[in-house]
mmCIF file of C-alpha atoms in Angstrom:
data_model
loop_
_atom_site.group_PDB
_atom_site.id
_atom_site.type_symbol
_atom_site.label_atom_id
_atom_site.label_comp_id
_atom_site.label_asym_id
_atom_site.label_seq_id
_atom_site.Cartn_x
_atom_site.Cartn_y
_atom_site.Cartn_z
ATOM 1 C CA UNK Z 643 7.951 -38.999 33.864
ATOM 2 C CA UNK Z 644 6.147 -35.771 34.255
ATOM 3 C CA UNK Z 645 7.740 -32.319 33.512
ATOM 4 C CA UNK Z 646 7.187 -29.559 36.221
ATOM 5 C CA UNK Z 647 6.752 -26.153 34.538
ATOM 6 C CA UNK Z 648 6.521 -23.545 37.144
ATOM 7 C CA UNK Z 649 4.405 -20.388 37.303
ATOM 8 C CA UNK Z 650 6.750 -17.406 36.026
ATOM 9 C CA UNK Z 651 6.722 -15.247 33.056
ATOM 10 C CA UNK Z 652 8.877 -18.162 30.942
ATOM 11 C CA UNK Z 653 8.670 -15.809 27.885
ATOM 12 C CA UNK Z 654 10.568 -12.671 29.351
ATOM 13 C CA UNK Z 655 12.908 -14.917 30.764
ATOM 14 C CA UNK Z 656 13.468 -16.613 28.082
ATOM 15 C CA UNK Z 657 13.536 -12.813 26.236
ATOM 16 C CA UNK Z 658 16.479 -12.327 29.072
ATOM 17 C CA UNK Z 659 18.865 -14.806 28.199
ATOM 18 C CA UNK Z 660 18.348 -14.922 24.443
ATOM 19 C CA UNK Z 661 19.270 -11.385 24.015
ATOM 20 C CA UNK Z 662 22.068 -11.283 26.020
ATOM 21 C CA UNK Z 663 23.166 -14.013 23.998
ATOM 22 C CA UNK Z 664 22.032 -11.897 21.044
ATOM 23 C CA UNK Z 665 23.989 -8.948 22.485
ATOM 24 C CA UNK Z 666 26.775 -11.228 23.027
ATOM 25 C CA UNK Z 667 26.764 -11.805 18.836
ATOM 26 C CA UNK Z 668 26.164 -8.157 18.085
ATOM 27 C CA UNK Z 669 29.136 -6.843 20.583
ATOM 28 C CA UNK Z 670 31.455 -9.482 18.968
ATOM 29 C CA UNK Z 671 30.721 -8.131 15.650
ATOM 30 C CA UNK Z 672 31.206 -4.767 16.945
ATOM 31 C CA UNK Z 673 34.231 -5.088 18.375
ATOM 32 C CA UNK Z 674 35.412 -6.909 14.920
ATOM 33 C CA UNK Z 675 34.456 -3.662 13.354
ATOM 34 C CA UNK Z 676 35.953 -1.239 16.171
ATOM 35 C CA UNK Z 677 39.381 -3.103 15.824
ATOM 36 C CA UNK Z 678 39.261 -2.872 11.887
ATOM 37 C CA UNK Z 679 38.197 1.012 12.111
ATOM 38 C CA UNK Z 680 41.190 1.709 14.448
ATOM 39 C CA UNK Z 681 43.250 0.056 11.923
ATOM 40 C CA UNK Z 682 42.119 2.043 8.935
ATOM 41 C CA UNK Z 683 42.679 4.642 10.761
ATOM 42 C CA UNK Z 684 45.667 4.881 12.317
ATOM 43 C CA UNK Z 685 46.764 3.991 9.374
ATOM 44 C CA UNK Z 686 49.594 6.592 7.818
ATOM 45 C CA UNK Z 687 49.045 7.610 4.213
ATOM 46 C CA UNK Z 688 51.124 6.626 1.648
ATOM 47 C CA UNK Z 689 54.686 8.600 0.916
ATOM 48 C CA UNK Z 690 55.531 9.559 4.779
ATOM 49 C CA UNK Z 691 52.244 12.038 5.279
ATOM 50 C CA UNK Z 692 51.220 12.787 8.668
ATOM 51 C CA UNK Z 693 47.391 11.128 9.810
ATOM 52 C CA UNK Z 694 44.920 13.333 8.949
ATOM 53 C CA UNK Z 695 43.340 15.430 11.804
ATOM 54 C CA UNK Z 696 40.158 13.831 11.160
ATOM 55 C CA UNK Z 697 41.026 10.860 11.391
ATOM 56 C CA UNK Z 698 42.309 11.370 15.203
ATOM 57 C CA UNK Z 699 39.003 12.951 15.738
ATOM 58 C CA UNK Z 700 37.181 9.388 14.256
ATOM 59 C CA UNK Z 701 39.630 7.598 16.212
ATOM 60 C CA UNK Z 702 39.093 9.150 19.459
ATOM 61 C CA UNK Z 703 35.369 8.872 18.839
ATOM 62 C CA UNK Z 704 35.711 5.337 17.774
ATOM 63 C CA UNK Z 705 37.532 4.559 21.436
ATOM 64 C CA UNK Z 706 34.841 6.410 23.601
ATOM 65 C CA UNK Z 707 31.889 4.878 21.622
ATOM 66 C CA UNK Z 708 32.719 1.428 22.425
ATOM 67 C CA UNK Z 709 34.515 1.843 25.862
ATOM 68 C CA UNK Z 710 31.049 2.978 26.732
ATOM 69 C CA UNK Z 711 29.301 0.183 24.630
ATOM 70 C CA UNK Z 712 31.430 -2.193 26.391
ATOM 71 C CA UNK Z 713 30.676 -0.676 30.035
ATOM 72 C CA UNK Z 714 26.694 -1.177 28.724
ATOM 73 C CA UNK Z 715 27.493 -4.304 27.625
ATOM 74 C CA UNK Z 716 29.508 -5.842 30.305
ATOM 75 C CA UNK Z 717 27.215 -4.441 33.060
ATOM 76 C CA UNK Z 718 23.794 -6.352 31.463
ATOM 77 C CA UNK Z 719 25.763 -9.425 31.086
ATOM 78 C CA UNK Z 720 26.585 -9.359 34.978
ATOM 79 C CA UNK Z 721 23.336 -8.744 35.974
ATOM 80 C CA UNK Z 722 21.980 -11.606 33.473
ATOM 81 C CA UNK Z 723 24.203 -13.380 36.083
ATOM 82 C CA UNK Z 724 22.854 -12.031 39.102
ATOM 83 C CA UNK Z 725 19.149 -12.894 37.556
ATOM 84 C CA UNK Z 726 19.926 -16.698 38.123
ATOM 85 C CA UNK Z 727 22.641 -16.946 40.544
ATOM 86 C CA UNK Z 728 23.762 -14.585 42.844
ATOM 87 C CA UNK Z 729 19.771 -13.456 43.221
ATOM 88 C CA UNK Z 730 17.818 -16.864 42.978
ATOM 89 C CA UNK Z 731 16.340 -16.264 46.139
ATOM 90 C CA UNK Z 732 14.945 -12.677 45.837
ATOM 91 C CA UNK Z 733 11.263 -12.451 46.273
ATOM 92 C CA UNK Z 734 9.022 -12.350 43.170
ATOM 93 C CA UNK Z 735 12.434 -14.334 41.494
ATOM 94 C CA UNK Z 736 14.478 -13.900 37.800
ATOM 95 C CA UNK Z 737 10.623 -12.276 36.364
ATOM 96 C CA UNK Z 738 10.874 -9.603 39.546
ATOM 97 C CA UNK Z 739 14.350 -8.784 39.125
ATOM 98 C CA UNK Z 740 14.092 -8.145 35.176
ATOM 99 C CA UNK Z 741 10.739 -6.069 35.763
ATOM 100 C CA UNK Z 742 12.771 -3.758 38.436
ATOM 101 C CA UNK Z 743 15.932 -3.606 37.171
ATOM 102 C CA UNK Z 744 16.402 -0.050 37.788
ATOM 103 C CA UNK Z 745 16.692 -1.338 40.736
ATOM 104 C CA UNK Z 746 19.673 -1.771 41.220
ATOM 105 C CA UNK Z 747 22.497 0.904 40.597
ATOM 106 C CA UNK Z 748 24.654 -1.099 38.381
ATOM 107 C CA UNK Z 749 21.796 -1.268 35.663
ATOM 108 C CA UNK Z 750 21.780 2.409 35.994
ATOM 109 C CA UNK Z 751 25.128 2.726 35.416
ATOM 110 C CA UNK Z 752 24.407 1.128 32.255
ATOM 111 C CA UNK Z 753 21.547 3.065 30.714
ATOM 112 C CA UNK Z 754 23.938 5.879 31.524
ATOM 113 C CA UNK Z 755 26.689 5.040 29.466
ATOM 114 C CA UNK Z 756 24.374 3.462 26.598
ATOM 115 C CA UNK Z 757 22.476 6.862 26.257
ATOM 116 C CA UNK Z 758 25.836 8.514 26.249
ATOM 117 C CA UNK Z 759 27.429 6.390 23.228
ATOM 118 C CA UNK Z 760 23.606 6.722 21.324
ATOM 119 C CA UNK Z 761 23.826 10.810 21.663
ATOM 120 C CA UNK Z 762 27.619 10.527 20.446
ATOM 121 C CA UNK Z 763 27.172 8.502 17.336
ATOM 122 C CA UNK Z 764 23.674 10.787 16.813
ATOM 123 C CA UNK Z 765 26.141 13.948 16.969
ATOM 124 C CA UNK Z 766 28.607 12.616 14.456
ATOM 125 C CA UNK Z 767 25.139 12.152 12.161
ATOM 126 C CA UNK Z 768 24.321 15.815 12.746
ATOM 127 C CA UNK Z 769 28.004 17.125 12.101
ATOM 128 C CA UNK Z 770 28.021 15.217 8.792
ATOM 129 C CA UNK Z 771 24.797 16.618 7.823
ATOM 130 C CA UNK Z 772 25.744 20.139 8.652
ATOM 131 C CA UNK Z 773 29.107 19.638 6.628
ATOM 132 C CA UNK Z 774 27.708 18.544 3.234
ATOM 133 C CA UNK Z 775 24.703 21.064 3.498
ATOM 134 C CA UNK Z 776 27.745 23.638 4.153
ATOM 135 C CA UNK Z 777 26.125 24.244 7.536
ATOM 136 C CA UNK Z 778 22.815 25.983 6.173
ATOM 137 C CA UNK Z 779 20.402 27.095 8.249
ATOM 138 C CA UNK Z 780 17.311 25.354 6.655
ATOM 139 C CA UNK Z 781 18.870 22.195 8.239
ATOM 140 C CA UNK Z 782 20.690 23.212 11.198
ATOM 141 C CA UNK Z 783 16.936 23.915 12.715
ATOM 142 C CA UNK Z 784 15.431 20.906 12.634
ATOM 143 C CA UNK Z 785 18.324 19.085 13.004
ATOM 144 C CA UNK Z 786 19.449 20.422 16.537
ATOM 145 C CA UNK Z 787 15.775 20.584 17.199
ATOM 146 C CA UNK Z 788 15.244 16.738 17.269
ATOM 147 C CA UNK Z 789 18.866 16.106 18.701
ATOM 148 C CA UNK Z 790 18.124 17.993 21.529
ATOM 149 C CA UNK Z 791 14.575 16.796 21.903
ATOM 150 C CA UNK Z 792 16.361 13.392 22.038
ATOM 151 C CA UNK Z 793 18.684 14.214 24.578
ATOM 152 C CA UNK Z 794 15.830 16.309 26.514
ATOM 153 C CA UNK Z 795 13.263 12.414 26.364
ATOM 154 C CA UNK Z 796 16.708 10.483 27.563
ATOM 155 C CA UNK Z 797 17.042 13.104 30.656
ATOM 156 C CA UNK Z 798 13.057 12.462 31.212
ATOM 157 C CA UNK Z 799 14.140 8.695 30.935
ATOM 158 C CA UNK Z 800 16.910 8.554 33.315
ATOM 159 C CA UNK Z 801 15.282 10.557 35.778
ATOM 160 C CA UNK Z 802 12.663 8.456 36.200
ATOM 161 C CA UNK Z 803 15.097 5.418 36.259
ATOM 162 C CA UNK Z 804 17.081 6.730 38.679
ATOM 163 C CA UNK Z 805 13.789 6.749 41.107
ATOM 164 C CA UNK Z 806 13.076 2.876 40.649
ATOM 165 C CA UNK Z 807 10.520 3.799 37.950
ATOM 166 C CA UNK Z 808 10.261 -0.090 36.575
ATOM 167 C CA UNK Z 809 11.549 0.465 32.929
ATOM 168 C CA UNK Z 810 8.705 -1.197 30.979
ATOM 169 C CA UNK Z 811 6.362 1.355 32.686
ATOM 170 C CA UNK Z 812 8.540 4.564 31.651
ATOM 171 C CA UNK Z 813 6.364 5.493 28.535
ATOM 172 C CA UNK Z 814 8.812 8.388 28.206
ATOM 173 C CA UNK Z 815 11.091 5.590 26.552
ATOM 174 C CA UNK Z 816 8.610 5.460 23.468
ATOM 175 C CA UNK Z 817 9.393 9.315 23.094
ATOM 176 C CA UNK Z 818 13.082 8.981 22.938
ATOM 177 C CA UNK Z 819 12.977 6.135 20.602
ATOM 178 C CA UNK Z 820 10.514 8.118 18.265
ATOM 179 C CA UNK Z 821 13.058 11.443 18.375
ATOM 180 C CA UNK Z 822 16.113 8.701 17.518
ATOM 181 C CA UNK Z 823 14.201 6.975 14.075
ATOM 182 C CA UNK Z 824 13.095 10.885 13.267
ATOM 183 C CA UNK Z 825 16.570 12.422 13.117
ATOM 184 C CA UNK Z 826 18.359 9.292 11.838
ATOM 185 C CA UNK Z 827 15.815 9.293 8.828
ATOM 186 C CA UNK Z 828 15.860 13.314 8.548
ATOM 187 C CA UNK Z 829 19.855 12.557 8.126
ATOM 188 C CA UNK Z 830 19.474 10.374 5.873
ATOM 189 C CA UNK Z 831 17.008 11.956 3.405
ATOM 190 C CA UNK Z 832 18.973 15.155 3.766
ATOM 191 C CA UNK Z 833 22.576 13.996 2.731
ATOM 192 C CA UNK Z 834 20.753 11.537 0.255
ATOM 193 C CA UNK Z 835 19.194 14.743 -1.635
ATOM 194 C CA UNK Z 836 22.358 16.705 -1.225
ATOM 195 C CA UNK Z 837 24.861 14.373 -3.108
ATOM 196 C CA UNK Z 838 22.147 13.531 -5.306
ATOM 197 C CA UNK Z 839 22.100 17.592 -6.765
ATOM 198 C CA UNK Z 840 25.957 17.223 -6.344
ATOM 199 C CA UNK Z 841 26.055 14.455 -8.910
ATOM 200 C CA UNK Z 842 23.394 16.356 -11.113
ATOM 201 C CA UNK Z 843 25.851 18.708 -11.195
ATOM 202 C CA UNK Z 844 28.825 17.131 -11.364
ATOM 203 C CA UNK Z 845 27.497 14.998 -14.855
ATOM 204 C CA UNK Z 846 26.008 18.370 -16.382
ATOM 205 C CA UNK Z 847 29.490 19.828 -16.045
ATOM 206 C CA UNK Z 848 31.268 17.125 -17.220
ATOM 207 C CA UNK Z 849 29.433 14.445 -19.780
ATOM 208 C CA UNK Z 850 32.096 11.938 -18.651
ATOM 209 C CA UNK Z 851 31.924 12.291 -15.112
ATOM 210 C CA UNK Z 852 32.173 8.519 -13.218
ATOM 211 C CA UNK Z 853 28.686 9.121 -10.608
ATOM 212 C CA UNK Z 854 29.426 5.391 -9.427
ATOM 213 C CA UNK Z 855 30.948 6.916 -6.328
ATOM 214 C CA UNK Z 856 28.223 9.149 -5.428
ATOM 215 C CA UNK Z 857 25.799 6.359 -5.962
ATOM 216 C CA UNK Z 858 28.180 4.274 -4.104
ATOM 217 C CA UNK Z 859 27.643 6.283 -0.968
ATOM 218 C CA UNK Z 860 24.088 7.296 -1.459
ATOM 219 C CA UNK Z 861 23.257 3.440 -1.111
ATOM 220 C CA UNK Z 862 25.930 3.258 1.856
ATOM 221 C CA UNK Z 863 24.832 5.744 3.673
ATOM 222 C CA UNK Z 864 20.411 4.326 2.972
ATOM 223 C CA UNK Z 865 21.605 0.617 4.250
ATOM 224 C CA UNK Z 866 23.521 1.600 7.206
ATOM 225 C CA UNK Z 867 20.575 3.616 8.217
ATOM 226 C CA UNK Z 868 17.671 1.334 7.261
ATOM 227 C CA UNK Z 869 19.113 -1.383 9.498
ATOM 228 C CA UNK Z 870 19.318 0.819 12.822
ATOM 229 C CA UNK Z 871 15.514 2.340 11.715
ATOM 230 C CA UNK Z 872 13.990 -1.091 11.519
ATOM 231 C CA UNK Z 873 15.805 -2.198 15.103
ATOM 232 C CA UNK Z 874 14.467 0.500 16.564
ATOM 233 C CA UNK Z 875 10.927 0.701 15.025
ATOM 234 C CA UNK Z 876 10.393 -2.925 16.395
ATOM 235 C CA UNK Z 877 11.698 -1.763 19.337
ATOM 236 C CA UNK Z 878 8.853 1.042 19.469
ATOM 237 C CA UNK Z 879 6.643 -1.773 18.568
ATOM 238 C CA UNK Z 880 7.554 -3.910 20.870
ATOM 239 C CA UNK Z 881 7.598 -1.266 23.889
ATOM 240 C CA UNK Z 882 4.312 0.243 22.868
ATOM 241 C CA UNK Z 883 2.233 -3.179 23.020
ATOM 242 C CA UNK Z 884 3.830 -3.425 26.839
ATOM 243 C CA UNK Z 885 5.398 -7.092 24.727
ATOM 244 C CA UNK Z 886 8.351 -6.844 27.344
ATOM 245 C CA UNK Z 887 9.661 -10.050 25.581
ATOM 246 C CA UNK Z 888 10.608 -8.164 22.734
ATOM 247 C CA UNK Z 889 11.350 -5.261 24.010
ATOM 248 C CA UNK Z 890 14.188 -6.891 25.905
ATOM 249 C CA UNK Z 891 15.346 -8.422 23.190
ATOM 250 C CA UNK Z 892 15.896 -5.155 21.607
ATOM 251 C CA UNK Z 893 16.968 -3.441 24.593
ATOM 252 C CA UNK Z 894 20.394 -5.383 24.979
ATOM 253 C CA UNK Z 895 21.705 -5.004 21.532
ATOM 254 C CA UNK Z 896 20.341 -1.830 20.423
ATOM 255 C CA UNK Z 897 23.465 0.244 20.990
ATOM 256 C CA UNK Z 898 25.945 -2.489 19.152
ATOM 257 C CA UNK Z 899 23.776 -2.305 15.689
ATOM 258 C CA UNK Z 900 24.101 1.564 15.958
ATOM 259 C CA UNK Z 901 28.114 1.280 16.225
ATOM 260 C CA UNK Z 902 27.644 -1.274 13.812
ATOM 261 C CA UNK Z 903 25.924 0.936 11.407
ATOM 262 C CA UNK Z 904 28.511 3.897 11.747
ATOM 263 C CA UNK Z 905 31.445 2.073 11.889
ATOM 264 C CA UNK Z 906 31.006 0.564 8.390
ATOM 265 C CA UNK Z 907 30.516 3.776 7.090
ATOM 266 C CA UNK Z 908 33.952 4.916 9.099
ATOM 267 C CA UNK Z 909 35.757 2.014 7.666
ATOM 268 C CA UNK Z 910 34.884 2.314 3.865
ATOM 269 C CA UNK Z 911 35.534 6.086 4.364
ATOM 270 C CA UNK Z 912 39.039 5.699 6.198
ATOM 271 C CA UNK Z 913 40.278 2.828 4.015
ATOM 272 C CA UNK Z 914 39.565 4.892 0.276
ATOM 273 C CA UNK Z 915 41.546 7.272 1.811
ATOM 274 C CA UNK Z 916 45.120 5.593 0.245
ATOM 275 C CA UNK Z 917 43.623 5.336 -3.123
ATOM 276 C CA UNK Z 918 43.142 9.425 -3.429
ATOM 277 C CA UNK Z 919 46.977 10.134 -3.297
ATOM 278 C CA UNK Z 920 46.759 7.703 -6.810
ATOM 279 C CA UNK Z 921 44.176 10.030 -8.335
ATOM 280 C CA UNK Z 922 46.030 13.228 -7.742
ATOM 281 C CA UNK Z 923 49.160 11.712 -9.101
ATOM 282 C CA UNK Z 924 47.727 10.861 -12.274
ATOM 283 C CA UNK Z 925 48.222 12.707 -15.473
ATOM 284 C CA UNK Z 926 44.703 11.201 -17.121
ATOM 285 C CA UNK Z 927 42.031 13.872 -16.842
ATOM 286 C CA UNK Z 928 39.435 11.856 -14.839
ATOM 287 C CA UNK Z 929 37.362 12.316 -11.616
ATOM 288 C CA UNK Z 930 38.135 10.502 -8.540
ATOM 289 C CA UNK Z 931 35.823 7.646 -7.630
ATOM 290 C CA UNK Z 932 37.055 6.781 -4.176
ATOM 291 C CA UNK Z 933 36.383 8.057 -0.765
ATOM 292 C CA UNK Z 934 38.578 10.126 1.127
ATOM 293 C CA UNK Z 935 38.757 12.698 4.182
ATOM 294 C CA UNK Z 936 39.073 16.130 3.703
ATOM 295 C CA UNK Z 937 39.429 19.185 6.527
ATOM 296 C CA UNK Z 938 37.373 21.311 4.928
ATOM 297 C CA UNK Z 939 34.366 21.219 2.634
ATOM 298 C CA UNK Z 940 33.274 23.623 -0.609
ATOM 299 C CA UNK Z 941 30.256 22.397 -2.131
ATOM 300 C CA UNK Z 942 28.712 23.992 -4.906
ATOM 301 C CA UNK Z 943 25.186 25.688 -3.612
ATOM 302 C CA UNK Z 944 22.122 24.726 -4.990
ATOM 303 C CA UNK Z 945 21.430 26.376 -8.204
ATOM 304 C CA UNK Z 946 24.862 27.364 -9.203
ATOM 305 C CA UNK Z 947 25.752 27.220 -12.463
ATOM 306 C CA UNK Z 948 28.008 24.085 -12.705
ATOM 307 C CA UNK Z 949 28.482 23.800 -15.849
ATOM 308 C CA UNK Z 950 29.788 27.468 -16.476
ATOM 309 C CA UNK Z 951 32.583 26.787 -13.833
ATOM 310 C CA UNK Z 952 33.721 24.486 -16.547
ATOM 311 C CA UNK Z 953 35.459 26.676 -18.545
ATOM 312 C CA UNK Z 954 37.150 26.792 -21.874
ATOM 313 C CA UNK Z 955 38.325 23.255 -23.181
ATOM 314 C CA UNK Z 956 41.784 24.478 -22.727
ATOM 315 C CA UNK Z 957 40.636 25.029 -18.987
ATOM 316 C CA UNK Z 958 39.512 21.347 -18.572
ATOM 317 C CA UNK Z 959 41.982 20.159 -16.501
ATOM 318 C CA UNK Z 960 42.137 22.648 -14.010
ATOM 319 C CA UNK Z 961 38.308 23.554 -13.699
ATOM 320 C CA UNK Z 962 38.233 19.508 -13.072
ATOM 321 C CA UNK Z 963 40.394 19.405 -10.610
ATOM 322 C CA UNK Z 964 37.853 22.251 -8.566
ATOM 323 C CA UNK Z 965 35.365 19.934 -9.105
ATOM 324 C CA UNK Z 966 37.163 16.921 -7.462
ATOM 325 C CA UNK Z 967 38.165 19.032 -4.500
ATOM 326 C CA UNK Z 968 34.400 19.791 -3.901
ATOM 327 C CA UNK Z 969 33.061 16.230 -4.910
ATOM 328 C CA UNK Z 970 35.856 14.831 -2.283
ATOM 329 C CA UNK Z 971 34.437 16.923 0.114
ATOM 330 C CA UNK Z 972 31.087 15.694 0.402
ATOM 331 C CA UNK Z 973 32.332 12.091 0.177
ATOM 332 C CA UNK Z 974 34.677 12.985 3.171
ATOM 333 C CA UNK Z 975 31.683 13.988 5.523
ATOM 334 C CA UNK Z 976 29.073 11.093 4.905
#
């Protein structure tokens, strides 16, 4: 019995389905995630203290982010529908309706409230950054440079959506991508040099000092980013070659590994919170090594003299306990 293959685009089809089914994966992992950050944090610290203020802040960031990834996500999945079902008719078929998505206003919608939860979880990157560099000026530049370069490219994107542009053809896409991998690695190399001079300071003020939890973070904060870079540099890839097939595939769970990034950074942060109450309870003169929030942030500025902060050795105590108040301060912003 012969097989009847018909003349269509079977790869970007095929690109269609699997990464919805891909996004489907990614979301449910997200939403795993999103459910175990609003946990963490809503939890109430140990001995009857109030939340912290922060943490409401996370948590109503948390909540936004993924109403708006779920709106994004929701909205593809219906029109992965539509593709086959409601729309099997439409002229040019499933290859015609993928190619001019923007079509259709839903899909709109959609790129809306994606590009809206990407600039939000790129804002809590610049904050952080801004915090542990003890908002110098040095970084705030380039920083809000790129941020609102990327923000600028999205307008340039949407606009051009809105008008029926096809989205393969909007090069401007390729732009905004480029501005997204710049200021996530910028971020990243920043806050990886800053707690890096922390810890050189920390150990040359104190020969004992525990740097597990600064190295701890450091690799945290180099994974979480490394997996959203490489997503999105194949996604660059992928748009730049016009390979629509992969670009699709990217395209419908790009949003889900950035939450997916941030929140594991969120959780680890919200959940070391308990064990800081232990360390300032404790009579034995050593440094904390967990992670916790604080409000406000005092970090040592490059080139200070650390180690004369130290003190007497009848001073120990005390001049450590400066030092943890800093050192939990830069953990509390990554």
């Amino acid at each position: 019995m012969s097989s009847y293959t018909p003349q269509t685009d079977l790869p970007l089809e095929r690109s269609r389905l699997i990464g919805v089914i891909l996004g489907g994966v990614s979301y449910g992992a997200y939403l795993l995630l999103t459910v175990q950050a609003v946990i963490a944090l809503m939890q109430r610290p140990r001995h009857g203290q109030k939340i912290a203020n922060n943490h409401r802040t996370l948590l109503c960031y948390t909540l936004i982010t993924f109403a708006l990834t779920t709106i994004n996500f929701a909205i593809n999945t219906k029109y992965t529908e539509m593709i086959w079902i409601d729309l099997r008719n439409a002229p040019g078929g499933p290859v015609a309706l993928i190619e001019n998505e923007m079509q259709y206003r839903i899909n709109f919608v959609a790129i809306c409230c994606g590009y809206v939860a990407e600039w939000l979880m790129q804002a809590l990157l610049l904050y952080r950054c801004f915090v542990i560099w003890n908002w110098e000026r040095d970084v705030i530049i380039p920083m809000a440079a790129l941020y609102i370069g990327m923000i600028a490219a999205a307008v340039v994107v949407l606009v051009q959506a809105g008008t029926g542009t096809p989205f393969y053809s909007i090069n401007t896409m390729i732009v905004y991508l480029a501005f997204q991998v710049a200021h996530t690695m910028l971020y990243t190399i920043l806050v990886a040099k800053r707690l890096l001079s922390i810890r050189g300071q920390m150990k040359a003020a104190l020969a004992e000092y525990d740097s597990g939890t600064y190295d701890t973070i450091i690799l945290m904060v180099i994974e979480s980013a490394m997996a959203y870079t490489v997503f999105i540099i194949i996604f660059i890839v992928g748009f730049a070659v016009h390979s629509d097939p992969l670009s699709t595939l990217c395209f419908l769970s790009v949003i889900q590994v950035q939450g997916i990034a941030q929140l594991f950074i969120i959780i680890r942060v919200a959940r070391g919170r308990a064990a800081t109450h232990e360390w300032s309870t404790r009579n034995a003169p050593a440094a904390p090594t967990t992670l916790a929030f604080a409000g406000t942030t005092s970090i040592p500025a490059e080139g200070t003299n650390v180690a004369q902060a130290a003190g007497s050795e009848q001073d120990s105590v005390s001049d450590l306990q400066s030092y943890s108040v800093s050192a939990k301060s830069a953990e509390a912003n990554v």
